[in-house]
mmCIF file of C-alpha atoms and ligand atoms in Angstrom:
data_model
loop_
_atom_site.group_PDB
_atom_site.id
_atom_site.type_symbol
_atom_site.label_atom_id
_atom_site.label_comp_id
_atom_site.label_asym_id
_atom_site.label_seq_id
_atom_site.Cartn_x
_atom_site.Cartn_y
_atom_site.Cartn_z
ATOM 1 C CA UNK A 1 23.534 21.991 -15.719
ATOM 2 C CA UNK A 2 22.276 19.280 -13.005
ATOM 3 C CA UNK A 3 24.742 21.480 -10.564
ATOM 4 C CA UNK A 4 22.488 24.394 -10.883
ATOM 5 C CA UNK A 5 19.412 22.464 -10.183
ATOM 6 C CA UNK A 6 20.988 20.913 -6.889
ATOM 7 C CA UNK A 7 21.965 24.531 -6.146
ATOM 8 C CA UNK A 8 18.458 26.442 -6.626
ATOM 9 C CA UNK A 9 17.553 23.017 -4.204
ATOM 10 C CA UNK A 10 20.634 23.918 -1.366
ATOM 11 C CA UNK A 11 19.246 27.189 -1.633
ATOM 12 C CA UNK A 12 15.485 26.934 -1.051
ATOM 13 C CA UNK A 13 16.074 24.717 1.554
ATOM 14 C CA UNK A 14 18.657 27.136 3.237
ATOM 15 C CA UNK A 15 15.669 29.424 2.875
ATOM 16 C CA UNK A 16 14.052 27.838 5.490
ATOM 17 C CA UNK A 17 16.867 28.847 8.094
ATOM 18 C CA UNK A 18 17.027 25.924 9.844
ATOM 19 C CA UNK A 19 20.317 24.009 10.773
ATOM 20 C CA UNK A 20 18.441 20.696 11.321
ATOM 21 C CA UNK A 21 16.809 20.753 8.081
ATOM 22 C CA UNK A 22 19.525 21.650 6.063
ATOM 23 C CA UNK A 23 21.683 18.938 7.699
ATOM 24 C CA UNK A 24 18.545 16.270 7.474
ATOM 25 C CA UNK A 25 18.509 17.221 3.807
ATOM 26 C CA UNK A 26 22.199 17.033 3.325
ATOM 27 C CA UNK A 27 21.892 13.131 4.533
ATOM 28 C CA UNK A 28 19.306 12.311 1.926
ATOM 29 C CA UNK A 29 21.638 10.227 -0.623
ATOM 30 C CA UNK A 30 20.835 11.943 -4.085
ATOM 31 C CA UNK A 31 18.885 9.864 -6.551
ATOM 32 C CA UNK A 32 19.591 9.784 -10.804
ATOM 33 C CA UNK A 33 17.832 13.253 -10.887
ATOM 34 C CA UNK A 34 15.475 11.591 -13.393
ATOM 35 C CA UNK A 35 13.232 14.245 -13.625
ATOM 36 C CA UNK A 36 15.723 17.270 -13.826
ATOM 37 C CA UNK A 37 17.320 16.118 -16.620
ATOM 38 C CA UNK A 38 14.444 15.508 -18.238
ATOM 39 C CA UNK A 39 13.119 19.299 -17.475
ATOM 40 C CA UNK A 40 16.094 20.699 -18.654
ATOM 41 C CA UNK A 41 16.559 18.688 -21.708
ATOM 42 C CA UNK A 42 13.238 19.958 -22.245
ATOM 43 C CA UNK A 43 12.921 23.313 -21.753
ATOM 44 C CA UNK A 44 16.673 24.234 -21.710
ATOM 45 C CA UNK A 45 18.440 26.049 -18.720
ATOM 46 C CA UNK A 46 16.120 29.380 -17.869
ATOM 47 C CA UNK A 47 15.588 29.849 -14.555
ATOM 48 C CA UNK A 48 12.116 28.584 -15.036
ATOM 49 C CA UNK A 49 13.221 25.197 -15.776
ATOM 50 C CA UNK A 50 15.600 25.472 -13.083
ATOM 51 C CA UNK A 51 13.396 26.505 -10.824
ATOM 52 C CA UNK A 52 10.798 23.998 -11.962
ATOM 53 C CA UNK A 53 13.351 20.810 -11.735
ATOM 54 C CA UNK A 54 14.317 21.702 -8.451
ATOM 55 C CA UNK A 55 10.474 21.800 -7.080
ATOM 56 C CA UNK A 56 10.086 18.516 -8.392
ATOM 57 C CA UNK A 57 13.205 16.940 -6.995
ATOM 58 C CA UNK A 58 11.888 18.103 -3.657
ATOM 59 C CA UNK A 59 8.375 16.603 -4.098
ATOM 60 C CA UNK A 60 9.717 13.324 -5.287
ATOM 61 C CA UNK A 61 12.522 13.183 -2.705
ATOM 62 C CA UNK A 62 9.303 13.952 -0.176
ATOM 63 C CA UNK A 63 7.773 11.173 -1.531
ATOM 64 C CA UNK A 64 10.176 8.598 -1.188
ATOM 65 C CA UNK A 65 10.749 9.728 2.620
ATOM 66 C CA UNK A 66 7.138 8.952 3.184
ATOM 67 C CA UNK A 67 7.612 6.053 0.874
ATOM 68 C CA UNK A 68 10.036 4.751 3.253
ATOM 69 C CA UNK A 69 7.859 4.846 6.246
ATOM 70 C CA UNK A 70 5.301 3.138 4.666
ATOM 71 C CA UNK A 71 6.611 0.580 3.080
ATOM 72 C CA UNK A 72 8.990 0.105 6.690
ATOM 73 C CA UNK A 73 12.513 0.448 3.966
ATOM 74 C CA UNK A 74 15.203 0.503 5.909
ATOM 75 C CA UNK A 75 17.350 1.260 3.457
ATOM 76 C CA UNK A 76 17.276 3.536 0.312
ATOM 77 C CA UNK A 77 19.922 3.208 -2.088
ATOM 78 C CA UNK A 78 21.919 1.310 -1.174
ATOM 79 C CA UNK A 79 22.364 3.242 2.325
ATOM 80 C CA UNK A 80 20.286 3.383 5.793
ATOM 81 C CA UNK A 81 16.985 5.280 4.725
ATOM 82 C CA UNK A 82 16.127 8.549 7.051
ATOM 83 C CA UNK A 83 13.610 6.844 9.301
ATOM 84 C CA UNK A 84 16.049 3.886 9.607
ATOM 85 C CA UNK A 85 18.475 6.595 10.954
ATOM 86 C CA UNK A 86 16.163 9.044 12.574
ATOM 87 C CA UNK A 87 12.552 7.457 13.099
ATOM 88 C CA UNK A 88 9.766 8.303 11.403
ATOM 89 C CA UNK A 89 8.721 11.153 12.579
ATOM 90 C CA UNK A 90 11.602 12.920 11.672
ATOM 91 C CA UNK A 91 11.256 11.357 8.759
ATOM 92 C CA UNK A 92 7.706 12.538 7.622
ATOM 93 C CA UNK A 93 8.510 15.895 9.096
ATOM 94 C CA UNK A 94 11.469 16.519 6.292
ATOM 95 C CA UNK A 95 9.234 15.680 3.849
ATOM 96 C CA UNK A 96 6.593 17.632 4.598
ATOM 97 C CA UNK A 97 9.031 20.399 4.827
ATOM 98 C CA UNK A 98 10.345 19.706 1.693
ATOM 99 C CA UNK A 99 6.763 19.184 0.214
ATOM 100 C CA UNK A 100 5.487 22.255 1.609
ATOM 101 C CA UNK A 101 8.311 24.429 0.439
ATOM 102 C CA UNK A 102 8.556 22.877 -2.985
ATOM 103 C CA UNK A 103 4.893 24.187 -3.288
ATOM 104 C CA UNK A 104 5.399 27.442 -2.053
ATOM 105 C CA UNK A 105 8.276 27.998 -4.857
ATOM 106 C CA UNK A 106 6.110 26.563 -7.331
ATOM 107 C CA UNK A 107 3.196 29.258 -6.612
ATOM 108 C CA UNK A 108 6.407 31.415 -7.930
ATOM 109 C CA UNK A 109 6.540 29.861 -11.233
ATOM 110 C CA UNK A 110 3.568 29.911 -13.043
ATOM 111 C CA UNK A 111 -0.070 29.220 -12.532
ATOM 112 C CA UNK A 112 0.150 26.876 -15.638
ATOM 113 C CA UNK A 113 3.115 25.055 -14.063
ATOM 114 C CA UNK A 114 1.709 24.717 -10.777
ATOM 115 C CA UNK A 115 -1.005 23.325 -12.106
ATOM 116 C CA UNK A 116 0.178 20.609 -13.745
ATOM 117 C CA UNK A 117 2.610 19.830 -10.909
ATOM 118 C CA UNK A 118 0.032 19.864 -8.410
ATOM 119 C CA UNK A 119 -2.376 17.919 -10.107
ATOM 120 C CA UNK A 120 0.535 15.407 -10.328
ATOM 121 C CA UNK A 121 1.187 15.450 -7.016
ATOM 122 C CA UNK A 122 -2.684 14.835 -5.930
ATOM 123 C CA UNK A 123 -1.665 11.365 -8.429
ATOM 124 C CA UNK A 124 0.622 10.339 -6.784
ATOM 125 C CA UNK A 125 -0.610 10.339 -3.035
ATOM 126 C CA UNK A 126 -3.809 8.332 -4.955
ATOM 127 C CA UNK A 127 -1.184 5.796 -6.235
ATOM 128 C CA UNK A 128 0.537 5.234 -3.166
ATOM 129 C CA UNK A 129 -2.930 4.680 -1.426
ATOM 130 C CA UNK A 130 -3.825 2.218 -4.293
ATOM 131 C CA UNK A 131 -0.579 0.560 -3.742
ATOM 132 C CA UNK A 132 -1.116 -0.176 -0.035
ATOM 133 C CA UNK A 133 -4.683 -1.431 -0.113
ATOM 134 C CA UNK A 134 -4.009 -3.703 -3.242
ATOM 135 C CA UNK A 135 -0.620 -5.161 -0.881
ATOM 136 C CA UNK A 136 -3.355 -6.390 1.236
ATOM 137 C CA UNK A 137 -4.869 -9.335 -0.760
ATOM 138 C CA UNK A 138 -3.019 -10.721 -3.824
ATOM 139 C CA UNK A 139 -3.880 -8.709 -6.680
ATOM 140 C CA UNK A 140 -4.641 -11.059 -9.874
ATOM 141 C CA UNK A 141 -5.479 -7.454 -11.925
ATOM 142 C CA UNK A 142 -3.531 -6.706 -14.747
ATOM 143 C CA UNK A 143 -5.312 -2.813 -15.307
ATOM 144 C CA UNK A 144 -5.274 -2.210 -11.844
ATOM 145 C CA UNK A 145 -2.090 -2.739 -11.469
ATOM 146 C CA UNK A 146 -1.224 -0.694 -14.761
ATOM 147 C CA UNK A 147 -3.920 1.886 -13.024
ATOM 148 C CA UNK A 148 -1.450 2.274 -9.691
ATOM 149 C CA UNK A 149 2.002 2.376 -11.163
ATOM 150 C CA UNK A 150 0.861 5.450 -13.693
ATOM 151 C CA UNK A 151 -0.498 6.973 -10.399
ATOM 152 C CA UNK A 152 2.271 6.249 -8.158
ATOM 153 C CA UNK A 153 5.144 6.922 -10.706
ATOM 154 C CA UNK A 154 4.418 7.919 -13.856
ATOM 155 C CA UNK A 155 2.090 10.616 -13.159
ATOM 156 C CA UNK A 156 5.365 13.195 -11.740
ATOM 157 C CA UNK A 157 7.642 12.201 -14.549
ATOM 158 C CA UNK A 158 4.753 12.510 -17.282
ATOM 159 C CA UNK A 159 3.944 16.345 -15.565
ATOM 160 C CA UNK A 160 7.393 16.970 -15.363
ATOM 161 C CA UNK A 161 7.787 16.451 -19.327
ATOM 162 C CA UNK A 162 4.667 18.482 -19.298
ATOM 163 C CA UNK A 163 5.529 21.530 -17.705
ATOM 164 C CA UNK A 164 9.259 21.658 -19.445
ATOM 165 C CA UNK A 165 6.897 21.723 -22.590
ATOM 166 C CA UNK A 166 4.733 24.698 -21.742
ATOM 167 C CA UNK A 167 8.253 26.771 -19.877
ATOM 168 C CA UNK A 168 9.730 25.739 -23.632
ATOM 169 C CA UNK A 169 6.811 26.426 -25.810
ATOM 170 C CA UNK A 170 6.737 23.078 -27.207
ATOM 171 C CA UNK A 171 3.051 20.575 -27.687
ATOM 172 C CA UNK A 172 2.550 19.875 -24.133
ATOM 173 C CA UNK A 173 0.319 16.450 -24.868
ATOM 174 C CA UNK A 174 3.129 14.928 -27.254
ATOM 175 C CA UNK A 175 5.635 15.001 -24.414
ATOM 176 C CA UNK A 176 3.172 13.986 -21.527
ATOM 177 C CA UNK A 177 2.867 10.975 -23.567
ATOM 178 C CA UNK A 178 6.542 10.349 -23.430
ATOM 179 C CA UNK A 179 6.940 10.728 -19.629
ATOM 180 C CA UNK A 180 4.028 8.736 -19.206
ATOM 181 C CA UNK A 181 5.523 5.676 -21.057
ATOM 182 C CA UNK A 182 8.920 6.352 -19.427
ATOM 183 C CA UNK A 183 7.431 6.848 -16.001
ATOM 184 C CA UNK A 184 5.509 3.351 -16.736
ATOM 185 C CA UNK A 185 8.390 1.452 -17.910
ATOM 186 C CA UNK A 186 11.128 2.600 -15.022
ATOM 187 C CA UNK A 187 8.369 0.953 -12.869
ATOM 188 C CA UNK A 188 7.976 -1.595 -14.536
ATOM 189 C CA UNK A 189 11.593 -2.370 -14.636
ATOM 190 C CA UNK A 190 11.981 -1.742 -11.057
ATOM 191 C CA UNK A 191 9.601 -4.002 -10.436
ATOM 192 C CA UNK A 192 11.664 -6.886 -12.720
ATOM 193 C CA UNK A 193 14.867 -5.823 -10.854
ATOM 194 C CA UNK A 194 13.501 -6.728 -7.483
ATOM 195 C CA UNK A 195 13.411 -10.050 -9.081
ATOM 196 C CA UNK A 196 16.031 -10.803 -11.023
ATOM 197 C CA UNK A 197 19.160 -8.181 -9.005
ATOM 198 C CA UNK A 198 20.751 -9.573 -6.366
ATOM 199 C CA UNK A 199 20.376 -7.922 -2.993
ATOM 200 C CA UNK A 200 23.532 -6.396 -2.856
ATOM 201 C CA UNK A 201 22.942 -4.347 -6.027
ATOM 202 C CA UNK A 202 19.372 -3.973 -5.088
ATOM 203 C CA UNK A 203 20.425 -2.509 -1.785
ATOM 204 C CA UNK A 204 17.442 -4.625 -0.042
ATOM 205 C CA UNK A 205 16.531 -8.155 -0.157
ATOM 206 C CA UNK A 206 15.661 -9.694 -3.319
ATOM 207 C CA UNK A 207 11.982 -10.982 -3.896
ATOM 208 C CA UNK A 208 11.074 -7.826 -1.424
ATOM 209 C CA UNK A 209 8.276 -6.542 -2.617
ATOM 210 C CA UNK A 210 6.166 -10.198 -3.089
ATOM 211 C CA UNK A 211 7.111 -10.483 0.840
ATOM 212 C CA UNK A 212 5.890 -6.863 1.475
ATOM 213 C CA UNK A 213 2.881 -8.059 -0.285
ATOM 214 C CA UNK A 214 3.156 -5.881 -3.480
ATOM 215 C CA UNK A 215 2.280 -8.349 -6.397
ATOM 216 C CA UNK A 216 3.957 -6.775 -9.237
ATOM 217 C CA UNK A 217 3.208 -7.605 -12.894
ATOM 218 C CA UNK A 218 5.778 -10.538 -12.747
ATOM 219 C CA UNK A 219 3.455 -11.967 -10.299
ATOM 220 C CA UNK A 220 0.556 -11.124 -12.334
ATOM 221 C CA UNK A 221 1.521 -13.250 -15.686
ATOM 222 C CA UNK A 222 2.803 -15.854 -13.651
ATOM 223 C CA UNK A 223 -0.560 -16.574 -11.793
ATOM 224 C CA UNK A 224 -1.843 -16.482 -15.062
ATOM 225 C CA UNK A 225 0.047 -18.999 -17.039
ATOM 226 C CA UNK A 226 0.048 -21.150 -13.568
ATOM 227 C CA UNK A 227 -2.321 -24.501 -13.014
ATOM 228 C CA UNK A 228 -4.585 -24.483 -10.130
ATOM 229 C CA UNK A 229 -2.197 -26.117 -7.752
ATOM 230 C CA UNK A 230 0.844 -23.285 -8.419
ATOM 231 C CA UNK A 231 -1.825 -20.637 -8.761
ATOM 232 C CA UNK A 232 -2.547 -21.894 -4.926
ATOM 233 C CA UNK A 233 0.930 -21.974 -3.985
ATOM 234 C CA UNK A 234 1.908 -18.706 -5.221
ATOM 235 C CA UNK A 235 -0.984 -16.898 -3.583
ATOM 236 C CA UNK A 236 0.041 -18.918 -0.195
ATOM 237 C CA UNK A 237 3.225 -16.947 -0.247
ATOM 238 C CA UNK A 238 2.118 -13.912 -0.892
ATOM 239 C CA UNK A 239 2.859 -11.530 2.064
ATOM 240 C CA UNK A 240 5.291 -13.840 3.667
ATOM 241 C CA UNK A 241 9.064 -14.418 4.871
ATOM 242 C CA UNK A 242 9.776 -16.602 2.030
ATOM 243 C CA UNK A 243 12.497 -19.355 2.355
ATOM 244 C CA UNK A 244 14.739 -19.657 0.056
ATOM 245 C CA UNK A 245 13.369 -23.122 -1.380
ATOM 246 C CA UNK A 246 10.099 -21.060 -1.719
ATOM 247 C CA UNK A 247 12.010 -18.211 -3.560
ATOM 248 C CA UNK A 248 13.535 -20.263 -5.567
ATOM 249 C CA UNK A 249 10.450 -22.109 -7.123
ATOM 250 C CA UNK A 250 9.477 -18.121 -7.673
ATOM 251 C CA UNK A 251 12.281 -17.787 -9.731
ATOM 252 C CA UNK A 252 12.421 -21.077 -11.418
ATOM 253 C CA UNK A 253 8.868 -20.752 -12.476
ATOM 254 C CA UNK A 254 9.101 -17.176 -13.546
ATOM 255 C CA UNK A 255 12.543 -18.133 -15.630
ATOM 256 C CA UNK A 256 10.991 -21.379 -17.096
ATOM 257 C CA UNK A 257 7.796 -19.274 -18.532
ATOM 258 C CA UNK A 258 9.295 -16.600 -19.447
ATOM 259 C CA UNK A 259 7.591 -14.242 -17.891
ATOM 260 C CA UNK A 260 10.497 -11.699 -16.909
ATOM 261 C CA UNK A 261 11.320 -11.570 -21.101
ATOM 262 C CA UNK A 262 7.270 -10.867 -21.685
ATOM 263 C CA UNK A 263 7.531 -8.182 -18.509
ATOM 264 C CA UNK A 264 10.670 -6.814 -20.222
ATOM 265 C CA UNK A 265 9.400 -6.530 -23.828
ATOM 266 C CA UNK A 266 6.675 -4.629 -22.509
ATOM 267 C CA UNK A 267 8.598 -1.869 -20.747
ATOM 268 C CA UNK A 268 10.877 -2.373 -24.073
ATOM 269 C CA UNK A 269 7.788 -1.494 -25.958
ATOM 270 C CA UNK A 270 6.579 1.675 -24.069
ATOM 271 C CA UNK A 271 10.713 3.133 -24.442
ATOM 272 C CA UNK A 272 10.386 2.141 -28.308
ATOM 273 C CA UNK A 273 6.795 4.168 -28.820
ATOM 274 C CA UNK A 274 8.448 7.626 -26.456
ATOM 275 C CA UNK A 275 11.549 6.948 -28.707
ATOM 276 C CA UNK A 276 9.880 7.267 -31.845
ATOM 277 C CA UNK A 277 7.591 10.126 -30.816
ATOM 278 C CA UNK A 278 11.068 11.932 -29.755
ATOM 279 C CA UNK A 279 12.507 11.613 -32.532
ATOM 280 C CA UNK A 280 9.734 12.673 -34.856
ATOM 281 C CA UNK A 281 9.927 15.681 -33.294
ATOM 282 C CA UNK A 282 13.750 15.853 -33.546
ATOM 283 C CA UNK A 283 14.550 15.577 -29.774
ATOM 284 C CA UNK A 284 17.344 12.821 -30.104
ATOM 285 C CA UNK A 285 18.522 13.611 -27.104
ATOM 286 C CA UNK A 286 15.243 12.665 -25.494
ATOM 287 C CA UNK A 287 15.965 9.660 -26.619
ATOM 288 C CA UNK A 288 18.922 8.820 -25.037
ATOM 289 C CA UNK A 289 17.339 9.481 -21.946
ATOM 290 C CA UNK A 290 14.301 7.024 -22.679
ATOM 291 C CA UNK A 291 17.030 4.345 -23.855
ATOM 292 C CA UNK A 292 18.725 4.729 -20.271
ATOM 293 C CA UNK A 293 15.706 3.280 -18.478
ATOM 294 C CA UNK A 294 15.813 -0.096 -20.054
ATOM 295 C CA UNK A 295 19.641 -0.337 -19.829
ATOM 296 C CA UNK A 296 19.556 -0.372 -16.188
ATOM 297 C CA UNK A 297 21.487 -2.692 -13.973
ATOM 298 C CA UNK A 298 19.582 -5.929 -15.116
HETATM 299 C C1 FPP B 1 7.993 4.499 -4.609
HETATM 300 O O1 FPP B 1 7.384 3.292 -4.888
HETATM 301 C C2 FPP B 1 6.969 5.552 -4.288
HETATM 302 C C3 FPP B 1 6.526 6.500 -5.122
HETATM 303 C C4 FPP B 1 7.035 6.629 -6.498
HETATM 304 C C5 FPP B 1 5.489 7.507 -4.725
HETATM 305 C C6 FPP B 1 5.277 7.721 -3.263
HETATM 306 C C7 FPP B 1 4.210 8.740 -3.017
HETATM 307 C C8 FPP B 1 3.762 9.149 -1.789
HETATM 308 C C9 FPP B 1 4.317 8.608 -0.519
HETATM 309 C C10 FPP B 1 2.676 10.165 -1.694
HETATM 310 C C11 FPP B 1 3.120 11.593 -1.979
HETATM 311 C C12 FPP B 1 3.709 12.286 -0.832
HETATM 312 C C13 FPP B 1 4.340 13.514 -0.870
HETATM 313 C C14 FPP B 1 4.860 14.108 0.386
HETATM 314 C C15 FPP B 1 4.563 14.287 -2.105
HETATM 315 P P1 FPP B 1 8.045 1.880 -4.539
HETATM 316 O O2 FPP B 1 7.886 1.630 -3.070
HETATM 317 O O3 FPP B 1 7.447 0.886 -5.468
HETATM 318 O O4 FPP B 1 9.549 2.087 -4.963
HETATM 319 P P2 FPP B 1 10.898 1.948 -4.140
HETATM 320 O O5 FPP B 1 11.383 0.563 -4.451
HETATM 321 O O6 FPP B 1 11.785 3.021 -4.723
HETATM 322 O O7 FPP B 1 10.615 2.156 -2.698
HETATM 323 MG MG1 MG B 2 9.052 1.752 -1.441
#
C-alpha cells in the first residue's frame, strides 16, 4: 500500500500546478519510506493514514533538502543531492514548498493529528539547530548528544507512530515510545555506519561526519575510555580533513575498545525494549519493522 502513499504525494504536489516543482520533486531519489510504513502498519490503509504518511514523507523529505544545505552534502543516497545539482536556493525553495504544502494538507486531517505532527516538526528544526552549534566545539556530552538525536530524528518517527495510533484508535503513549526508541536507534546506527561502511556503500566519505565536526556517540565513548594524550589527539582532529594514517588510528582505537559493539548493543537494546512492547500488544508485525533497523547494511 506504499504505492498509494507515493500517489496521494504525486498528487498534492501536482496540486501545486507547477511544472518545475513537480519535475524538482520527481528528481528527489525516494528514501525507505520509514515512516509510511510505519503509519500504515499502524493505523491500516484509510485515507487518513494515507493522507497522514504522505504529509510526513513531505516534511521529512523537506528536511533532508535543508539538511543537505547545511551540512554542504553533496550527495544523498548514493546520488548528487538537489543543491549539488541545482544550488541551494533551489534547494531550500522545494522544501519549503514541500513543507508548506505538507502543512496545509495536514490542517485537512485532524486537529489532533496536526498537532502532534507539528509539534514534531517544531523538534526537529530544535535538533538540527542543536546539531550545528554542538559541530562547533567537540562535544564530550553523552545526554546532550542523546538530547539532539531524539530532537533531530526521533521526534518525526515517534509522532508518526503517534498519530497512526490516535487515526487507529489504539494507546497513543505505548506506541510513541516505540518510535521514539526506533527513531533513536536508526540514528544511532547511522551514526556507527559512517564509521564502519565503506564510502561506496555509504554514498559519501567514510569518517564524514567527525570531519564535518559532528562527534557522534562513537566519538563520545572513545574520548572516554582514552588517556590524556589520545583524548588530546582525538579532539585535535576533530573538524578536520583527516589523513588516512589519522583515520586509521580512529578506527584502530575504536575497534581495539570496542566501542562500535558497546554503540551497537545500545541501539540493539532500544529495538529489543519497542520489540517487546509490540508484541505485548500483539503487533508482530511492528516488530519486523523495529528488527529492520539494526539489520542494516553494517
Ligand atoms: C539528518 O541528519 C537531518 C534530520 C533528520 C533533520 C533535519 C531537520 C531540519 C533541517 C529542520 C526541519 C526543516 C523542515 C523544512 C521541516 P544527519 O545530517 O545526521 O543525517 P544524514 O546523514 O542523513 O544527512
Ligand atoms: Mg546530513
Amino acid at each position: 500500500m506504499l504505492s498509494a502513499v507515493e500517489r496521494k504525494i504525486e498528487q498534492f504536489v501536482g496540486e501545486l500546478n507547477d511544472k518545475e516543482v513537480v519535475s524538482l520533486y520527481r528528481k528527489l531519489p525516494q528514501g525507505k519510506r520509514l515512516r509510511a510504513k510505519l503509519i500504515l502498519k499502524i493505523a491500516g490503509t484509510s485515507l487518513s493514514a494515507i493522507k497522514t504518511a504522505a504529509v510526513v514523507e513531505m516534511i521529512h523529505a523537506a528536511s533532508l533538502l535543508h539538511d543537505d544545505v547545511i551540512d554542504d552534502a553533496y550527495t544523498r543516497r548514493s546520488k548528487p543531492s538537489l543543491n549539488a545539482l541545482y544550488g541551494n536556493k533551489t534547494a531550500i525553495m522545494l522544501g519549503d514548498i514541500l513543507y508548506s504544502k505538507g502543512f496545509f494538507e495536514l490542517n485537512n486531517i485532524s486537529a489532533d493529528i496536526a498537532k502532534i505532527v507539528s509539534n514534531a516538526v517544531t523538534q526537529l528544526s530544535l535538533g538540527e539547530l542543536k546539531d550545528v552549534s554542538l559541530s562547533k566545539t567537540f562535544n564530550s556530552s553523552r545526554e546532550m548528544y542523546l538530547d539532539m538525536i531524539y530532537q533531530k530524528t526521533a521526534s518525526l518517527i515517534e509522532a508518526s507512530a503517534g498519530a497512526a495510533a490516535v487515526l487507529a484508535g489504539k494507546p497513543k503513549e505505548t506506541y510513541m515510545v516505540y518510535g521514539r526508541n526506533l527513531g533513536l536507534a536508526f540514528q544511532m546506527i547511522d551514526d556507527l555506519l559512517d564509521i564502519t561502511s565503506d564510502a561506496e556503500t555509504l554514498g559519501k566519505p567514510v569518517l564524514h561526519d567527525f570531519m564535518e565536526g559532528k562527534t557522534t556517540l562513537p566519538y563520545i565513548y572513545l574520548y572516554e575510555v582514552l588517556d590524556e594524550a589520545g583524548q588530546q589527539k582525538l579532539v585535535s582532529l576533530h573538524g578536520k580533513v583527516l589523513s588516512s594514517s589519522e583515520q586509521n588510528w580512529i578506527k584502530v582505537e575504536m575497534e581495539e575498545k570496542k566501542i562500535l559493539m558497546k554503540c551497537f548493543s545500545q541501539a540493539k537494546e532500544l529495538i529489543e525494549e519497542a520489540v517487546e512492547l509490540m508484541n505485548s500488544h500483539g503487533e508482530t508485525a511492528l516488530s519486523g519493522i523495529a528488527m529492520e533497523m539494526i539489520e542494516r547494511d553494517f
